[in-house]
Short mmCIF file of C-alpha atoms in Angstrom, two decimals:
data_model
loop_
_atom_site.label_atom_id
_atom_site.label_comp_id
_atom_site.label_asym_id
_atom_site.label_seq_id
_atom_site.Cartn_x
_atom_site.Cartn_y
_atom_site.Cartn_z
CA UNK A 1 16.78 -16.24 7.52
CA UNK A 2 16.29 -12.70 9.28
CA UNK A 3 14.62 -11.59 6.84
CA UNK A 4 12.74 -15.41 6.64
CA UNK A 5 12.17 -14.67 10.52
CA UNK A 6 10.92 -11.15 10.34
CA UNK A 7 8.03 -11.90 7.73
CA UNK A 8 6.93 -14.98 10.15
CA UNK A 9 6.96 -12.28 12.66
CA UNK A 10 4.60 -10.04 10.61
CA UNK A 11 1.96 -13.27 9.94
CA UNK A 12 1.64 -13.76 13.27
CA UNK A 13 1.50 -10.09 14.37
CA UNK A 14 -1.53 -10.02 11.41
CA UNK A 15 -3.30 -12.57 12.74
CA UNK A 16 -3.08 -11.12 16.51
CA UNK A 17 -4.05 -7.59 15.56
CA UNK A 18 -6.81 -9.18 13.48
CA UNK A 19 -7.87 -11.23 16.25
CA UNK A 20 -7.84 -9.06 19.15
CA UNK A 21 -8.29 -5.64 18.07
CA UNK A 22 -11.02 -6.57 14.94
CA UNK A 23 -8.79 -4.45 12.64
CA UNK A 24 -8.08 -5.98 8.65
CA UNK A 25 -4.53 -7.13 8.73
CA UNK A 26 -3.62 -4.79 5.91
CA UNK A 27 -5.42 -1.87 7.78
CA UNK A 28 -1.31 -0.59 8.32
CA UNK A 29 -2.58 3.51 8.67
CA UNK A 30 -4.50 2.53 11.99
CA UNK A 31 -1.38 1.46 13.41
CA UNK A 32 0.53 3.16 16.12
CA UNK A 33 3.85 4.39 15.05
CA UNK A 34 5.54 1.52 17.34
CA UNK A 35 3.58 -0.98 15.68
CA UNK A 36 4.24 0.18 11.94
CA UNK A 37 8.12 0.19 12.43
CA UNK A 38 7.90 -3.87 14.01
CA UNK A 39 6.92 -4.54 10.26
CA UNK A 40 9.72 -2.75 8.82
CA UNK A 41 13.32 -3.36 7.98
CA UNK A 42 15.00 -0.65 9.46
CA UNK A 43 18.41 0.69 8.19
CA UNK A 44 20.90 3.32 9.30
CA UNK A 45 23.80 4.92 6.97
CA UNK A 46 25.81 7.85 6.68
CA UNK A 47 24.23 10.64 4.98
CA UNK A 48 26.14 12.70 1.97
CA UNK A 49 25.81 15.92 0.58
CA UNK A 50 24.94 19.55 2.75
CA UNK A 51 24.74 19.39 6.43
CA UNK A 52 28.76 19.81 7.55
CA UNK A 53 31.11 17.52 8.92
CA UNK A 54 29.05 16.41 11.79
CA UNK A 55 26.70 15.24 9.11
CA UNK A 56 29.50 12.42 7.84
CA UNK A 57 30.65 10.76 11.42
CA UNK A 58 27.65 9.10 12.23
CA UNK A 59 25.29 7.01 10.51
CA UNK A 60 22.03 9.08 11.20
CA UNK A 61 20.20 8.96 8.02
CA UNK A 62 17.23 6.26 8.26
CA UNK A 63 15.54 4.17 5.33
CA UNK A 64 12.80 1.95 6.01
CA UNK A 65 11.20 -0.73 4.01
CA UNK A 66 7.45 -2.05 4.94
CA UNK A 67 7.89 -5.62 4.65
CA UNK A 68 3.85 -6.71 3.83
CA UNK A 69 3.46 -3.86 1.06
CA UNK A 70 7.36 -3.17 0.08
CA UNK A 71 7.00 0.66 0.38
CA UNK A 72 9.71 2.38 1.28
CA UNK A 73 10.66 5.79 2.80
CA UNK A 74 14.32 8.07 3.59
CA UNK A 75 15.36 10.57 5.31
CA UNK A 76 18.54 12.24 5.80
CA UNK A 77 17.49 15.88 6.60
CA UNK A 78 18.65 16.26 9.94
CA UNK A 79 21.62 15.17 12.31
CA UNK A 80 19.58 13.24 14.78
CA UNK A 81 18.86 9.86 13.98
CA UNK A 82 15.90 9.76 15.74
CA UNK A 83 14.40 13.34 13.89
CA UNK A 84 15.42 11.05 10.70
CA UNK A 85 13.69 8.21 11.69
CA UNK A 86 10.05 10.19 12.85
CA UNK A 87 10.55 11.60 9.54
CA UNK A 88 10.65 8.38 7.34
CA UNK A 89 8.08 6.96 9.54
CA UNK A 90 5.40 10.18 8.52
CA UNK A 91 7.10 9.72 4.79
CA UNK A 92 6.27 6.15 5.32
CA UNK A 93 2.89 6.37 5.85
CA UNK A 94 2.24 8.61 2.78
CA UNK A 95 3.67 6.48 0.67
CA UNK A 96 1.64 3.44 1.81
CA UNK A 97 -1.42 5.78 1.59
CA UNK A 98 -0.60 6.46 -1.84
CA UNK A 99 0.46 3.42 -3.33
CA UNK A 100 -1.12 0.41 -1.39
CA UNK A 101 -4.96 0.09 -2.75
CA UNK A 102 -7.46 -1.71 -0.21
CA UNK A 103 -10.86 -0.78 -1.83
CA UNK A 104 -12.49 -4.09 -1.03
CA UNK A 105 -12.08 -3.43 2.88
CA UNK A 106 -14.91 -1.13 1.83
CA UNK A 107 -15.90 -0.72 -1.29
CA UNK A 108 -17.37 -2.78 -4.10
CA UNK A 109 -17.15 -1.55 -7.91
CA UNK A 110 -20.97 -2.12 -7.76
CA UNK A 111 -21.30 0.63 -5.66
CA UNK A 112 -19.54 3.23 -8.37
CA UNK A 113 -22.67 3.48 -10.94
CA UNK A 114 -22.70 6.94 -11.36
CA UNK A 115 -24.61 7.59 -8.31
CA UNK A 116 -23.92 9.74 -4.99
CA UNK A 117 -22.92 7.33 -1.97
CA UNK A 118 -25.95 6.30 0.28
CA UNK A 119 -26.13 8.03 3.72
CA UNK A 120 -23.40 5.63 5.83
CA UNK A 121 -21.53 3.91 2.91
CA UNK A 122 -18.80 6.93 2.98
CA UNK A 123 -16.39 6.78 6.21
CA UNK A 124 -16.63 9.76 8.39
CA UNK A 125 -12.84 10.39 7.98
CA UNK A 126 -13.04 10.45 4.07
CA UNK A 127 -16.15 12.78 4.22
CA UNK A 128 -14.25 15.37 6.58
CA UNK A 129 -11.52 15.75 4.05
CA UNK A 130 -14.13 16.66 1.12
CA UNK A 131 -14.56 20.23 1.02
CA UNK A 132 -18.15 19.92 -0.66
CA UNK A 133 -19.62 17.61 2.06
CA UNK A 134 -21.39 19.26 4.78
CA UNK A 135 -20.53 17.60 7.27
CA UNK A 136 -16.85 18.84 6.99
CA UNK A 137 -14.89 18.96 10.00
CA UNK A 138 -11.30 19.46 8.54
CA UNK A 139 -8.65 17.40 8.56
CA UNK A 140 -5.19 17.99 9.46
CA UNK A 141 -1.83 16.73 7.94
CA UNK A 142 -1.18 13.60 10.18
CA UNK A 143 -2.08 10.28 10.02
CA UNK A 144 -6.32 10.71 9.55
CA UNK A 145 -5.26 12.54 6.57
CA UNK A 146 -2.95 9.87 4.83
CA UNK A 147 -6.13 7.14 5.50
CA UNK A 148 -8.27 10.03 4.27
CA UNK A 149 -6.19 10.20 1.40
CA UNK A 150 -5.72 6.45 0.39
CA UNK A 151 -9.53 6.29 0.62
CA UNK A 152 -9.71 8.59 -2.01
CA UNK A 153 -7.44 7.05 -4.44
CA UNK A 154 -9.08 4.09 -3.28
CA UNK A 155 -12.71 5.15 -4.72
CA UNK A 156 -10.36 6.79 -7.78
CA UNK A 157 -8.85 3.40 -8.31
CA UNK A 158 -12.45 1.44 -8.47
CA UNK A 159 -13.21 4.50 -10.98
CA UNK A 160 -10.66 3.07 -13.42
CA UNK A 161 -9.23 6.14 -13.19
CA UNK A 162 -11.84 8.25 -13.87
CA UNK A 163 -12.43 11.87 -12.02
CA UNK A 164 -16.01 11.88 -13.22
CA UNK A 165 -17.63 8.90 -11.79
CA UNK A 166 -15.96 8.84 -8.97
CA UNK A 167 -16.85 12.72 -7.83
CA UNK A 168 -20.44 11.64 -8.86
CA UNK A 169 -19.96 8.45 -5.69
CA UNK A 170 -18.45 11.08 -3.68
CA UNK A 171 -21.18 13.65 -4.21
CA UNK A 172 -18.82 16.36 -5.71
CA UNK A 173 -18.57 17.84 -9.16
CA UNK A 174 -15.57 16.53 -12.02
CA UNK A 175 -13.91 19.79 -11.04
CA UNK A 176 -14.60 19.70 -7.27
CA UNK A 177 -12.64 16.68 -6.99
CA UNK A 178 -10.23 17.58 -9.49
CA UNK A 179 -8.89 20.24 -7.59
CA UNK A 180 -8.57 18.61 -4.35
CA UNK A 181 -6.53 15.87 -6.36
CA UNK A 182 -4.21 18.25 -7.52
CA UNK A 183 -3.93 20.50 -4.42
CA UNK A 184 -0.68 18.26 -3.14
CA UNK A 185 1.91 17.69 -5.29
CA UNK A 186 2.36 14.06 -3.77
CA UNK A 187 -1.39 13.54 -3.88
CA UNK A 188 -1.69 14.66 -7.63
CA UNK A 189 1.84 12.25 -8.21
CA UNK A 190 -0.39 9.15 -7.13
CA UNK A 191 -3.39 9.80 -8.78
CA UNK A 192 -1.60 10.66 -12.03
CA UNK A 193 0.21 7.09 -11.45
CA UNK A 194 -3.25 5.44 -11.40
CA UNK A 195 -4.85 7.06 -14.71
CA UNK A 196 -1.57 6.42 -16.82
CA UNK A 197 -2.09 2.45 -15.51
CA UNK A 198 -5.28 3.17 -17.13
CA UNK A 199 -3.63 5.07 -20.38
CA UNK A 200 -5.64 8.24 -19.22
CA UNK A 201 -3.93 11.64 -19.62
CA UNK A 202 -2.48 13.40 -16.40
CA UNK A 203 -4.47 15.38 -14.37
CA UNK A 204 -2.48 19.07 -14.28
CA UNK A 205 -2.37 21.43 -10.95
CA UNK A 206 -5.54 24.38 -11.64
CA UNK A 207 -4.37 27.57 -11.39
#
């Protein structure tokens, strides 16, 4: 009953966000931390392993499951439950970005025809992530980064996991996009998961 009630609550919240804020109901990465946590089941448990005797005296470890997407993350790095909660939330955002595809929100299959995206076609937050873009202003390691990585993987997904058409659409070369995808181990893992589903060879980190 608790799970059913929580799911109903999430559905009501989706309708409210979509109607009052003008956001799409699956645009989870734009939500504030408190809003995102309200969509989650949060469990605490006692962590095992290194950390000293104090680590096992309280349930300081955190497990978060995002109910709409089933993405999950755990954190048992610190003795503080509050710190572990923040770490788990950050990891959850990364998991949503890397595992949950939503290209239909801004991208169509017909757009990846081997041509560069038209001016204004790419979201600004994605452009800031592209090293070869003239308007690059840089992007940090926070939520903006996760949103940009989600969009980047959306492009790769629509391209069927193939780097060449995705790179052409983004205005870069195959080598440039390959380098970008392989710079971060987590992003590389997500890109290769897409490619495996298309029976393509995995990308390898460039030296």
